[in-house]
CSV table of C-alpha atoms in Angstrom, one decimal:
chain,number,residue,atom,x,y,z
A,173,UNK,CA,46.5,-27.8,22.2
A,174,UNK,CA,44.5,-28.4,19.0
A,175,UNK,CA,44.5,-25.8,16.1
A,176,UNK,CA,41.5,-24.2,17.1
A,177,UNK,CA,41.8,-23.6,20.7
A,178,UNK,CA,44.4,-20.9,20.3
A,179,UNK,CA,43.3,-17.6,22.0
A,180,UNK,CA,44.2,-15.7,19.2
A,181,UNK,CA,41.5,-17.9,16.5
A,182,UNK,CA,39.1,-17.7,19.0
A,183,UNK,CA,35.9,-15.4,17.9
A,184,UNK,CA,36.5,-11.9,20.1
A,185,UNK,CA,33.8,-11.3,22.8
A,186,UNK,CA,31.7,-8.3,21.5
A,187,UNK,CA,31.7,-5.1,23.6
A,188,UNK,CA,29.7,-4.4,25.8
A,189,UNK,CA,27.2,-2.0,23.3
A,190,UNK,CA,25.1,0.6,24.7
A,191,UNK,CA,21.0,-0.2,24.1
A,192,UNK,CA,19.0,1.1,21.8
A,193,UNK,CA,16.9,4.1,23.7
A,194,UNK,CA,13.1,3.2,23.4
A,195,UNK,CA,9.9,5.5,24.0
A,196,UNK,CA,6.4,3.7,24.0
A,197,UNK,CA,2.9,5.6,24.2
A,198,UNK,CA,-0.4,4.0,23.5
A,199,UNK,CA,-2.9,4.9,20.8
A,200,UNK,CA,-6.2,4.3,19.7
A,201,UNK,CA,-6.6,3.1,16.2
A,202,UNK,CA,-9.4,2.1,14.1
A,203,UNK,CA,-9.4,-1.5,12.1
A,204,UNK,CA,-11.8,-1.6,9.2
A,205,UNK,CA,-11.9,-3.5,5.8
A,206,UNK,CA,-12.3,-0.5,2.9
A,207,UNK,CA,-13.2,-1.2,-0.6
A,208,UNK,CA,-11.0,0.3,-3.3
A,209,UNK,CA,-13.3,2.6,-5.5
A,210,UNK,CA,-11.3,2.3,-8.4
A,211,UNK,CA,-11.3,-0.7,-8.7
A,212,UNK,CA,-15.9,-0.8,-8.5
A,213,UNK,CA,-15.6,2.0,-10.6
A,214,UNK,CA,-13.7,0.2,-13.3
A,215,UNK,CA,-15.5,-2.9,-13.0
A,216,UNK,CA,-18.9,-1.0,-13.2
A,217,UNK,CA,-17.9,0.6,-16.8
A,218,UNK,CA,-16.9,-3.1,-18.0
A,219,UNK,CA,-20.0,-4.7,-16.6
A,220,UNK,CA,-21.9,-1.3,-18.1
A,221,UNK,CA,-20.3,-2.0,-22.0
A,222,UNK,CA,-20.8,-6.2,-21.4
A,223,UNK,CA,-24.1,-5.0,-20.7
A,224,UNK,CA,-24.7,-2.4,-23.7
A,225,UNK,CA,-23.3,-5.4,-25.8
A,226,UNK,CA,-25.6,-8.1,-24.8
A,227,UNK,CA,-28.6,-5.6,-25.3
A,228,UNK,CA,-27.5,-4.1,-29.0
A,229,UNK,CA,-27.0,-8.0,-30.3
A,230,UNK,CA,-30.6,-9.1,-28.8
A,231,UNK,CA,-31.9,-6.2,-30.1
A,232,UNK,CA,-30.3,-6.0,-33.7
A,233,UNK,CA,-32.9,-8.1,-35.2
A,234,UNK,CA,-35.7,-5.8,-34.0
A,235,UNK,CA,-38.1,-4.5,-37.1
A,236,UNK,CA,-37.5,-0.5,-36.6
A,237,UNK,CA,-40.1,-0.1,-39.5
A,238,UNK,CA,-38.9,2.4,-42.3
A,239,UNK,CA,-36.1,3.6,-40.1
A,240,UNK,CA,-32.5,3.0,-41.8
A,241,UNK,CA,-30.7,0.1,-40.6
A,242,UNK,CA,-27.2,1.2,-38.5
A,243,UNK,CA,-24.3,-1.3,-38.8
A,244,UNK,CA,-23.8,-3.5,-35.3
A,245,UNK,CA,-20.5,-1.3,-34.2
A,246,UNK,CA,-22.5,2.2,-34.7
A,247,UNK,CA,-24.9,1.2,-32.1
A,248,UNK,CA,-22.2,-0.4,-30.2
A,249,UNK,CA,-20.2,2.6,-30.0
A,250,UNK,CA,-23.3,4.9,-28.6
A,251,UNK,CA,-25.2,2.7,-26.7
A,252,UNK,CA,-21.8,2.3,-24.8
A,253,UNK,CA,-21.7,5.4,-24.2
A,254,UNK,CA,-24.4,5.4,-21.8
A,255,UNK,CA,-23.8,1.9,-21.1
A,256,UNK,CA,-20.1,2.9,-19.7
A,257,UNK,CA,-21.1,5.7,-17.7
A,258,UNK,CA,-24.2,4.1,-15.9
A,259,UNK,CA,-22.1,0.9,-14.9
A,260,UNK,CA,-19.5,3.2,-13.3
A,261,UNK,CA,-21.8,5.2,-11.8
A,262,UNK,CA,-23.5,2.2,-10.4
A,263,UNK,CA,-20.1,0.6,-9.5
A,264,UNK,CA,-19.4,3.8,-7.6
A,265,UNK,CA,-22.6,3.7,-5.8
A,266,UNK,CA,-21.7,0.3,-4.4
A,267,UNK,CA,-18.2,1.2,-3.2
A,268,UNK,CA,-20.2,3.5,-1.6
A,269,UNK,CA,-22.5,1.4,0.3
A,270,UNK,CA,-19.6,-1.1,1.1
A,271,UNK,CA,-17.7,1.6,2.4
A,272,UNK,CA,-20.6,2.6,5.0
A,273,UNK,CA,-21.3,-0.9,5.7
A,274,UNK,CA,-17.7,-1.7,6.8
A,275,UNK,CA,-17.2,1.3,8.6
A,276,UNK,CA,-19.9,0.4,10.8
A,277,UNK,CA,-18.2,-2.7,11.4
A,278,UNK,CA,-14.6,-0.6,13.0
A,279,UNK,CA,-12.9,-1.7,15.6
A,280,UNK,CA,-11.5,0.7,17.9
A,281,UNK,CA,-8.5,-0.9,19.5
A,282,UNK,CA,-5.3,0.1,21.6
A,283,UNK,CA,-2.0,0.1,19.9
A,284,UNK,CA,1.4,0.8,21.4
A,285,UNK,CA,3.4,3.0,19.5
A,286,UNK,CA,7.3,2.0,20.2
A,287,UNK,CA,9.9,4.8,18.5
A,288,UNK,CA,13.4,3.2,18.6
A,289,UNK,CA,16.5,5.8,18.9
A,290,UNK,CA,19.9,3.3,18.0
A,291,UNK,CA,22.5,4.2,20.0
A,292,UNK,CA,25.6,5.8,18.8
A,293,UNK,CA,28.1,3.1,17.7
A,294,UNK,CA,32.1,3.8,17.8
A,295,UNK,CA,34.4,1.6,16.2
A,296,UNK,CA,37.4,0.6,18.2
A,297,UNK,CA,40.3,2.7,17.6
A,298,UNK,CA,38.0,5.9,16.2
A,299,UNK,CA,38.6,8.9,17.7
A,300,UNK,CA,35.4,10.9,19.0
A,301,UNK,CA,35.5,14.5,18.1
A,302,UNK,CA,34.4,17.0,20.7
A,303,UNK,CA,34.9,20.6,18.7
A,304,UNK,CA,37.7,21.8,21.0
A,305,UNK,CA,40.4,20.2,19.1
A,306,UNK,CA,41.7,22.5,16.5
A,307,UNK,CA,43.7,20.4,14.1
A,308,UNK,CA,44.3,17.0,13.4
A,309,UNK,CA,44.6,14.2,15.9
A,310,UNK,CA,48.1,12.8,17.1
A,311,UNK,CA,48.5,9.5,18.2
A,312,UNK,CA,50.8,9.2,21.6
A,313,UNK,CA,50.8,5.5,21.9
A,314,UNK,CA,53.5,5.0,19.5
Protein backbone atom coordinates (compact mmCIF):
# COMPACT_ATOMS: atom_id res chain seq x y z
CA UNK A 1 0.00 0.00 0.00
CA UNK A 2 1.43 3.46 -0.97
CA UNK A 3 1.45 6.38 1.63
CA UNK A 4 -1.55 7.89 0.41
CA UNK A 5 -3.93 5.15 0.09
CA UNK A 6 -4.29 4.75 3.82
CA UNK A 7 -8.00 5.09 4.94
CA UNK A 8 -7.19 7.26 7.61
CA UNK A 9 -5.25 10.20 4.92
CA UNK A 10 -8.03 9.80 2.79
CA UNK A 11 -10.26 13.18 2.49
CA UNK A 12 -13.62 12.23 4.79
CA UNK A 13 -16.93 11.95 2.62
CA UNK A 14 -19.04 15.03 3.61
CA UNK A 15 -22.35 14.42 5.30
CA UNK A 16 -25.10 14.15 3.82
CA UNK A 17 -26.22 18.22 4.44
CA UNK A 18 -29.72 19.10 4.45
CA UNK A 19 -30.65 21.81 1.26
CA UNK A 20 -31.03 25.16 1.43
CA UNK A 21 -35.05 25.76 1.57
CA UNK A 22 -35.98 28.01 -1.56
CA UNK A 23 -39.27 30.09 -2.32
CA UNK A 24 -39.65 31.68 -5.86
CA UNK A 25 -42.53 34.13 -7.04
CA UNK A 26 -42.58 36.08 -10.16
CA UNK A 27 -42.65 39.88 -10.54
CA UNK A 28 -43.03 42.49 -12.89
CA UNK A 29 -40.23 44.97 -13.12
CA UNK A 30 -39.63 47.91 -15.13
CA UNK A 31 -36.04 48.33 -17.11
CA UNK A 32 -35.23 51.94 -18.02
CA UNK A 33 -31.95 53.90 -18.59
CA UNK A 34 -32.29 57.28 -16.01
CA UNK A 35 -30.09 60.20 -16.20
CA UNK A 36 -28.50 61.41 -12.90
CA UNK A 37 -29.73 65.06 -12.33
CA UNK A 38 -26.90 65.98 -10.52
CA UNK A 39 -24.72 65.28 -12.53
CA UNK A 40 -26.82 67.88 -15.70
CA UNK A 41 -27.27 70.10 -13.08
CA UNK A 42 -23.59 70.48 -12.34
CA UNK A 43 -22.56 70.37 -15.74
CA UNK A 44 -25.18 73.11 -16.66
CA UNK A 45 -23.57 75.71 -14.02
CA UNK A 46 -19.93 74.91 -15.57
CA UNK A 47 -21.12 75.24 -19.09
CA UNK A 48 -23.30 78.39 -17.67
CA UNK A 49 -19.77 80.23 -16.04
CA UNK A 50 -17.61 78.83 -19.44
CA UNK A 51 -20.32 80.60 -21.05
CA UNK A 52 -20.45 83.99 -18.86
CA UNK A 53 -16.59 83.83 -19.41
CA UNK A 54 -16.40 83.64 -23.15
CA UNK A 55 -19.04 86.55 -23.27
CA UNK A 56 -17.33 89.13 -20.58
CA UNK A 57 -13.74 88.64 -22.65
CA UNK A 58 -15.53 89.31 -26.12
CA UNK A 59 -17.24 91.90 -24.71
CA UNK A 60 -14.45 93.76 -22.55
CA UNK A 61 -13.30 95.72 -25.40
CA UNK A 62 -16.79 97.22 -26.07
CA UNK A 63 -16.81 101.33 -25.97
CA UNK A 64 -19.53 101.86 -22.90
CA UNK A 65 -19.20 105.66 -23.64
CA UNK A 66 -18.55 107.74 -20.38
CA UNK A 67 -19.46 104.78 -18.20
CA UNK A 68 -16.46 103.84 -15.73
CA UNK A 69 -14.48 101.02 -16.85
CA UNK A 70 -14.96 97.63 -14.28
CA UNK A 71 -11.81 95.45 -14.00
CA UNK A 72 -12.24 91.86 -16.00
CA UNK A 73 -12.89 89.73 -12.56
CA UNK A 74 -15.80 92.29 -11.38
CA UNK A 75 -17.75 91.51 -14.33
CA UNK A 76 -16.66 88.03 -14.12
CA UNK A 77 -17.91 87.63 -10.76
CA UNK A 78 -21.64 88.97 -11.64
CA UNK A 79 -22.20 88.02 -14.91
CA UNK A 80 -21.58 84.51 -13.43
CA UNK A 81 -23.98 84.88 -11.28
CA UNK A 82 -26.56 84.69 -13.79
CA UNK A 83 -24.47 82.73 -15.94
CA UNK A 84 -24.36 79.84 -13.13
CA UNK A 85 -27.83 79.78 -12.34
CA UNK A 86 -29.16 79.76 -16.03
CA UNK A 87 -26.75 76.84 -17.08
CA UNK A 88 -28.12 74.72 -14.14
CA UNK A 89 -31.39 75.61 -14.74
CA UNK A 90 -30.99 74.65 -18.28
CA UNK A 91 -28.99 71.51 -17.31
CA UNK A 92 -31.95 70.59 -15.10
CA UNK A 93 -34.40 71.07 -17.81
CA UNK A 94 -32.58 68.46 -19.95
CA UNK A 95 -32.39 65.81 -17.24
CA UNK A 96 -35.73 66.43 -17.40
CA UNK A 97 -36.53 65.79 -20.95
CA UNK A 98 -34.06 62.69 -20.94
CA UNK A 99 -35.79 61.46 -18.08
CA UNK A 100 -39.27 61.49 -20.01
CA UNK A 101 -37.80 60.31 -23.10
CA UNK A 102 -36.27 57.17 -21.54
CA UNK A 103 -39.18 56.41 -19.55
CA UNK A 104 -41.11 56.03 -22.50
CA UNK A 105 -38.65 53.71 -23.71
CA UNK A 106 -39.39 50.95 -20.22
CA UNK A 107 -39.50 47.71 -20.55
CA UNK A 108 -41.87 45.87 -18.54
CA UNK A 109 -40.47 42.39 -17.92
CA UNK A 110 -40.95 39.24 -15.65
CA UNK A 111 -38.47 38.62 -12.96
CA UNK A 112 -38.38 35.73 -10.58
CA UNK A 113 -37.77 36.60 -7.21
CA UNK A 114 -35.82 33.49 -5.42
CA UNK A 115 -35.44 33.99 -1.34
CA UNK A 116 -32.96 31.39 -0.15
CA UNK A 117 -33.48 30.18 3.70
CA UNK A 118 -29.75 28.06 4.56
CA UNK A 119 -30.44 25.31 6.41
CA UNK A 120 -29.30 24.85 9.92
CA UNK A 121 -25.80 23.43 10.04
CA UNK A 122 -24.56 21.23 13.14
CA UNK A 123 -21.12 20.34 13.60
CA UNK A 124 -20.33 16.79 14.43
CA UNK A 125 -20.12 16.15 18.04
CA UNK A 126 -22.39 19.55 18.98
CA UNK A 127 -24.99 19.01 21.11
CA UNK A 128 -28.50 20.49 20.00
CA UNK A 129 -30.32 22.13 22.83
CA UNK A 130 -34.03 21.58 23.14
CA UNK A 131 -34.95 23.87 26.41
CA UNK A 132 -35.90 20.87 28.54
CA UNK A 133 -32.46 20.21 29.77
CA UNK A 134 -31.89 22.06 32.97
CA UNK A 135 -28.18 22.07 33.45
CA UNK A 136 -25.18 21.26 31.69
CA UNK A 137 -24.80 18.34 29.32
CA UNK A 138 -23.01 14.99 30.38
CA UNK A 139 -21.37 12.95 28.11
CA UNK A 140 -22.18 8.94 28.61
CA UNK A 141 -19.91 7.65 26.00
CA UNK A 142 -16.96 7.65 28.02
Amino acid sequence: MSDTDRPEDRPAVPAATPAPSAVSSPDEVTIRRAPKFGVFIVGGAVLGFLATLLVVTLTMDIDRGDQQDADFGTLVGYFSLWGVTIGAFVGAVVAIVLDRVFARRAARLTAERVEVEPAEETVDGEVEEHGDASGPVERTDR
